[in-house]
Short mmCIF file of C-alpha atoms and ligand atoms in Angstrom, two decimals:
data_model
loop_
_atom_site.label_atom_id
_atom_site.label_comp_id
_atom_site.label_asym_id
_atom_site.label_seq_id
_atom_site.Cartn_x
_atom_site.Cartn_y
_atom_site.Cartn_z
CA UNK V 226 15.67 -5.78 7.15
CA UNK V 227 14.43 -5.73 2.98
CA UNK V 228 17.54 -4.96 0.74
CA UNK V 229 15.25 -3.07 -1.28
CA UNK V 230 16.26 0.56 -2.25
CA UNK V 231 13.05 2.81 -1.64
CA UNK V 232 12.46 6.19 -3.66
CA UNK V 233 9.45 8.34 -4.84
CA UNK V 234 7.77 6.91 -8.16
CA UNK V 235 8.13 9.23 -11.08
CA UNK V 236 5.63 10.19 -13.72
CA UNK V 237 7.38 7.99 -16.17
CA UNK V 238 7.17 4.94 -13.82
CA UNK V 239 3.27 5.14 -14.29
CA UNK V 240 2.71 2.65 -17.16
CA UNK V 241 4.96 0.00 -15.58
CA UNK V 242 3.23 0.31 -11.98
CA UNK V 243 -0.59 0.11 -13.84
CA UNK V 244 0.84 -2.95 -15.41
CA UNK V 245 2.27 -4.33 -11.95
CA UNK V 246 -1.55 -3.26 -10.72
CA UNK V 247 -3.42 -5.24 -13.27
CA UNK V 248 -1.30 -8.69 -13.08
CA UNK V 249 -0.47 -8.56 -8.94
CA UNK V 250 -3.57 -6.39 -7.29
CA UNK V 251 -6.72 -6.55 -10.03
CA UNK V 252 -6.53 -9.97 -11.47
CA UNK V 253 -9.62 -11.22 -12.52
CA UNK V 254 -11.30 -7.14 -12.12
CA UNK V 255 -11.71 -4.61 -14.98
CA UNK V 256 -8.72 -2.61 -14.41
CA UNK V 257 -9.06 0.20 -12.40
CA UNK V 258 -5.86 1.62 -11.80
CA UNK V 259 -4.56 3.00 -15.34
CA UNK V 260 -1.23 4.62 -16.17
CA UNK V 261 -3.28 7.84 -15.95
CA UNK V 262 -4.44 7.47 -12.83
CA UNK V 263 -1.21 6.17 -11.31
CA UNK V 264 0.61 9.28 -13.07
CA UNK V 265 -2.48 11.72 -11.58
CA UNK V 266 -1.19 9.92 -7.72
CA UNK V 267 2.78 10.51 -8.52
CA UNK V 268 2.15 14.25 -9.43
CA UNK V 269 -0.84 15.01 -6.49
CA UNK V 270 0.55 16.59 -3.61
CA UNK V 271 -1.81 14.48 -1.29
CA UNK V 272 -0.60 11.46 -2.37
CA UNK V 273 2.54 9.56 -2.26
CA UNK V 274 3.91 6.81 -4.50
CA UNK V 275 6.94 4.80 -3.86
CA UNK V 276 8.94 2.45 -5.80
CA UNK V 277 10.92 -0.49 -4.36
CA UNK V 278 14.08 -1.29 -6.65
CA UNK V 279 16.40 -4.43 -6.19
CA UNK V 280 19.44 -3.89 -8.14
CA UNK V 281 17.67 -1.09 -10.57
CA UNK V 282 14.46 -3.48 -10.70
CA UNK V 283 11.38 -2.31 -9.69
CA UNK V 284 10.33 -5.36 -7.74
CA UNK V 285 7.36 -3.10 -5.62
CA UNK V 286 5.35 -0.11 -4.78
CA UNK V 287 2.85 1.70 -3.19
CA UNK V 288 0.52 4.12 -3.03
CA UNK V 289 -0.97 6.46 -0.26
CA UNK V 290 -3.14 9.13 -0.46
CA UNK V 291 -3.88 11.78 2.51
CA UNK V 292 -7.23 12.79 4.04
CA UNK V 293 -7.35 16.14 6.83
CA UNK V 294 -7.56 12.84 9.94
CA UNK V 295 -6.65 9.96 7.87
CA UNK V 296 -4.12 8.12 5.31
CA UNK V 297 -5.77 5.78 3.18
CA UNK V 298 -3.36 2.70 1.39
CA UNK V 299 -4.74 2.80 -2.26
CA UNK V 300 -2.27 0.20 -3.41
CA UNK V 301 0.47 -1.99 -2.54
CA UNK V 302 2.34 -4.63 -4.59
CA UNK V 303 5.44 -7.20 -4.51
CA UNK V 304 6.52 -9.45 -7.60
CA UNK V 305 5.71 -12.76 -6.66
CA UNK V 306 9.62 -13.77 -6.98
CA UNK V 307 10.76 -11.52 -4.11
CA UNK V 308 8.21 -12.08 -1.69
CA UNK V 309 8.76 -12.98 2.00
CA UNK V 310 11.63 -10.95 1.99
CA UNK V 311 10.54 -7.60 3.52
CA UNK V 312 9.71 -5.50 0.47
CA UNK V 313 6.19 -5.30 1.22
CA UNK V 314 7.12 -4.13 5.23
CA UNK V 315 9.54 -2.32 4.28
CA UNK V 316 7.14 -0.17 1.72
CA UNK V 317 4.40 0.11 4.12
CA UNK V 318 6.76 1.68 6.84
CA UNK V 319 7.95 3.95 4.77
CA UNK V 320 4.45 5.23 4.15
CA UNK V 321 3.59 5.26 7.48
CA UNK V 322 6.72 7.14 8.39
CA UNK V 323 5.47 10.01 5.86
CA UNK V 324 1.99 9.89 7.64
CA UNK V 325 3.21 10.53 11.05
CA UNK V 326 5.77 13.23 9.65
CA UNK V 327 2.60 14.75 8.03
CA UNK V 328 0.84 14.40 11.20
CA UNK V 329 -1.70 11.69 10.59
CA UNK V 330 -1.87 8.97 12.82
CA UNK V 331 -4.70 6.61 11.06
CA UNK V 332 -4.26 4.69 8.35
CA UNK V 333 -6.83 2.62 6.62
CA UNK V 334 -7.31 0.61 3.32
CA UNK V 335 -9.72 -2.18 1.80
CA UNK V 336 -8.64 -5.40 0.42
CA UNK V 337 -10.42 -8.32 -1.75
CA UNK V 338 -11.86 -10.44 0.94
CA UNK V 339 -10.35 -13.68 -0.82
CA UNK V 340 -6.56 -12.05 -0.45
CA UNK V 341 -5.80 -14.25 2.66
CA UNK V 342 -1.90 -13.51 1.91
CA UNK V 343 -2.75 -9.74 1.91
CA UNK V 344 -5.10 -10.17 5.23
CA UNK V 345 -2.16 -12.10 7.04
CA UNK V 346 0.15 -9.75 5.77
CA UNK V 347 -1.39 -6.56 7.04
CA UNK V 348 -2.32 -8.17 10.60
CA UNK V 349 1.49 -9.09 10.87
CA UNK V 350 1.89 -5.06 10.42
CA UNK V 351 -0.80 -4.63 13.40
CA UNK V 352 -3.92 -3.59 10.96
CA UNK V 353 -7.04 -4.75 12.56
CA UNK V 354 -10.36 -5.63 10.45
CA UNK V 355 -13.25 -2.79 10.85
CA UNK V 356 -15.34 -3.91 8.79
CA UNK V 357 -16.75 -5.63 5.53
CA UNK V 358 -18.27 -4.26 2.33
CA UNK V 359 -20.22 -5.70 0.16
CA UNK V 360 -19.58 -5.95 -3.67
CA UNK V 361 -16.84 -3.15 -2.89
CA UNK V 362 -15.10 -4.29 -6.02
CA UNK V 363 -16.97 -3.60 -9.49
CA UNK V 364 -20.17 -5.52 -7.52
CA UNK V 365 -18.11 -8.84 -7.87
CA UNK V 366 -16.40 -9.43 -4.60
CA UNK V 367 -16.32 -8.20 -1.25
CA UNK V 368 -13.92 -5.98 0.42
CA UNK V 369 -12.28 -6.07 4.10
CA UNK V 370 -11.33 -2.58 5.38
CA UNK V 371 -8.45 -2.57 8.07
CA UNK V 372 -7.10 0.24 10.05
CA UNK V 373 -3.99 0.84 11.83
CA UNK V 374 -3.44 3.47 14.46
CA UNK V 375 -0.08 4.61 14.21
CA UNK V 376 1.93 4.94 17.63
CA UNK V 377 2.80 8.46 18.48
CA UNK V 378 6.23 8.46 19.84
CA UNK V 379 6.07 10.92 23.11
CA UNK V 380 9.09 12.60 24.09
CA UNK V 381 10.91 11.62 27.19
CA UNK V 382 10.80 14.29 29.74
CA UNK V 383 13.73 14.78 31.61
CA UNK V 384 13.22 13.60 35.48
CA UNK V 385 12.54 15.92 38.45
C1 COA F 630 1.04 -8.45 0.32
C2 COA F 630 1.95 -8.58 -0.21
C3 COA F 630 2.39 -6.86 -0.59
C4 COA F 630 3.20 -8.79 0.88
O1 COA F 630 4.42 -8.35 0.45
P1 COA F 630 5.91 -9.21 0.81
O2 COA F 630 6.97 -8.73 0.66
O3 COA F 630 5.62 -10.88 0.28
O4 COA F 630 5.59 -9.39 2.40
P2 COA F 630 6.94 -9.17 3.74
O5 COA F 630 8.01 -10.20 3.09
O6 COA F 630 7.34 -7.98 4.06
O7 COA F 630 6.23 -9.72 4.93
C5 COA F 630 5.65 -9.50 6.39
C6 COA F 630 5.09 -10.29 6.97
O8 COA F 630 4.16 -10.34 6.35
C7 COA F 630 3.31 -11.78 6.67
N1 COA F 630 3.09 -12.46 5.17
C8 COA F 630 3.52 -12.43 4.04
N2 COA F 630 3.39 -13.03 3.28
C9 COA F 630 3.02 -13.85 3.77
C10 COA F 630 2.38 -15.44 3.51
N3 COA F 630 2.22 -15.54 2.30
N4 COA F 630 1.51 -15.71 4.42
C11 COA F 630 1.94 -15.78 5.60
N5 COA F 630 2.29 -14.60 5.79
C12 COA F 630 2.79 -13.66 5.27
C13 COA F 630 4.27 -12.74 7.43
O9 COA F 630 3.86 -12.24 9.04
C14 COA F 630 5.72 -11.63 7.17
O10 COA F 630 6.79 -11.69 7.90
P3 COA F 630 7.98 -12.75 7.86
O11 COA F 630 8.28 -13.29 6.34
O12 COA F 630 8.84 -12.13 9.17
O13 COA F 630 7.09 -14.08 8.73
C15 COA F 630 2.76 -9.38 -1.51
O14 COA F 630 2.01 -10.65 -1.26
C16 COA F 630 1.74 -8.99 -2.59
O15 COA F 630 2.28 -8.41 -3.64
N6 COA F 630 0.43 -9.31 -3.12
C17 COA F 630 -0.24 -9.44 -4.12
C18 COA F 630 -1.05 -8.21 -4.09
C19 COA F 630 -1.80 -7.69 -3.04
O16 COA F 630 -2.43 -8.49 -2.09
N7 COA F 630 -1.46 -6.14 -2.53
C20 COA F 630 -2.23 -6.07 -0.99
C21 COA F 630 -3.66 -5.47 -0.89
S1 COA F 630 -3.64 -4.24 -1.99
#
């Protein structure tokens, strides 16, 4: 289990999360996740933005947006120095649980087609490819679309 502590992001986290997104997710692209855009997600009822902290230091974050039937994982990043320690898995598990609580049992996402690490990560978490979108990232890079159907835990009925 990851030792990271997960909590809701606050508006004042937005500049730091935008900088992490530029460096860790959007490298080589025109940055689209500005502090203002992230702040809107922090404030909006249809989105959940969370941060992972280790010894008080922000080492990862994720943003998910809820639609009527599907939740969309918009952003996820973990600092390189703490990777492979379960922080990414813990962030996604937290968001999936909040989707279940909201009654949303499908999560989808797009990732950069050349991001083999993220593809392996999402596959390990049960996500499956549902398609590819040519030029999705500013016409410069394709996207892989992935999806996970969240298991519904059925109540155990008493025998007889
Ligand atoms: C993708 C990312 C979020 C994973 O975060 P992480 O904290 O390192 O992931 P975890 O430690 O929770 O890994 C969970 C599982 O994913 C798989 N995985 C993660 N990184 C992997 C790697 N480099 N190679 C192979 N499998 C990997 C493994 O199965 C791992 O389980 P294990 O360590 O028990 O074998 C992180 O690499 C990252 O921030 N990348 C840059 C940003 C990005 O690509 N974001 C996603 C697209 S928006």
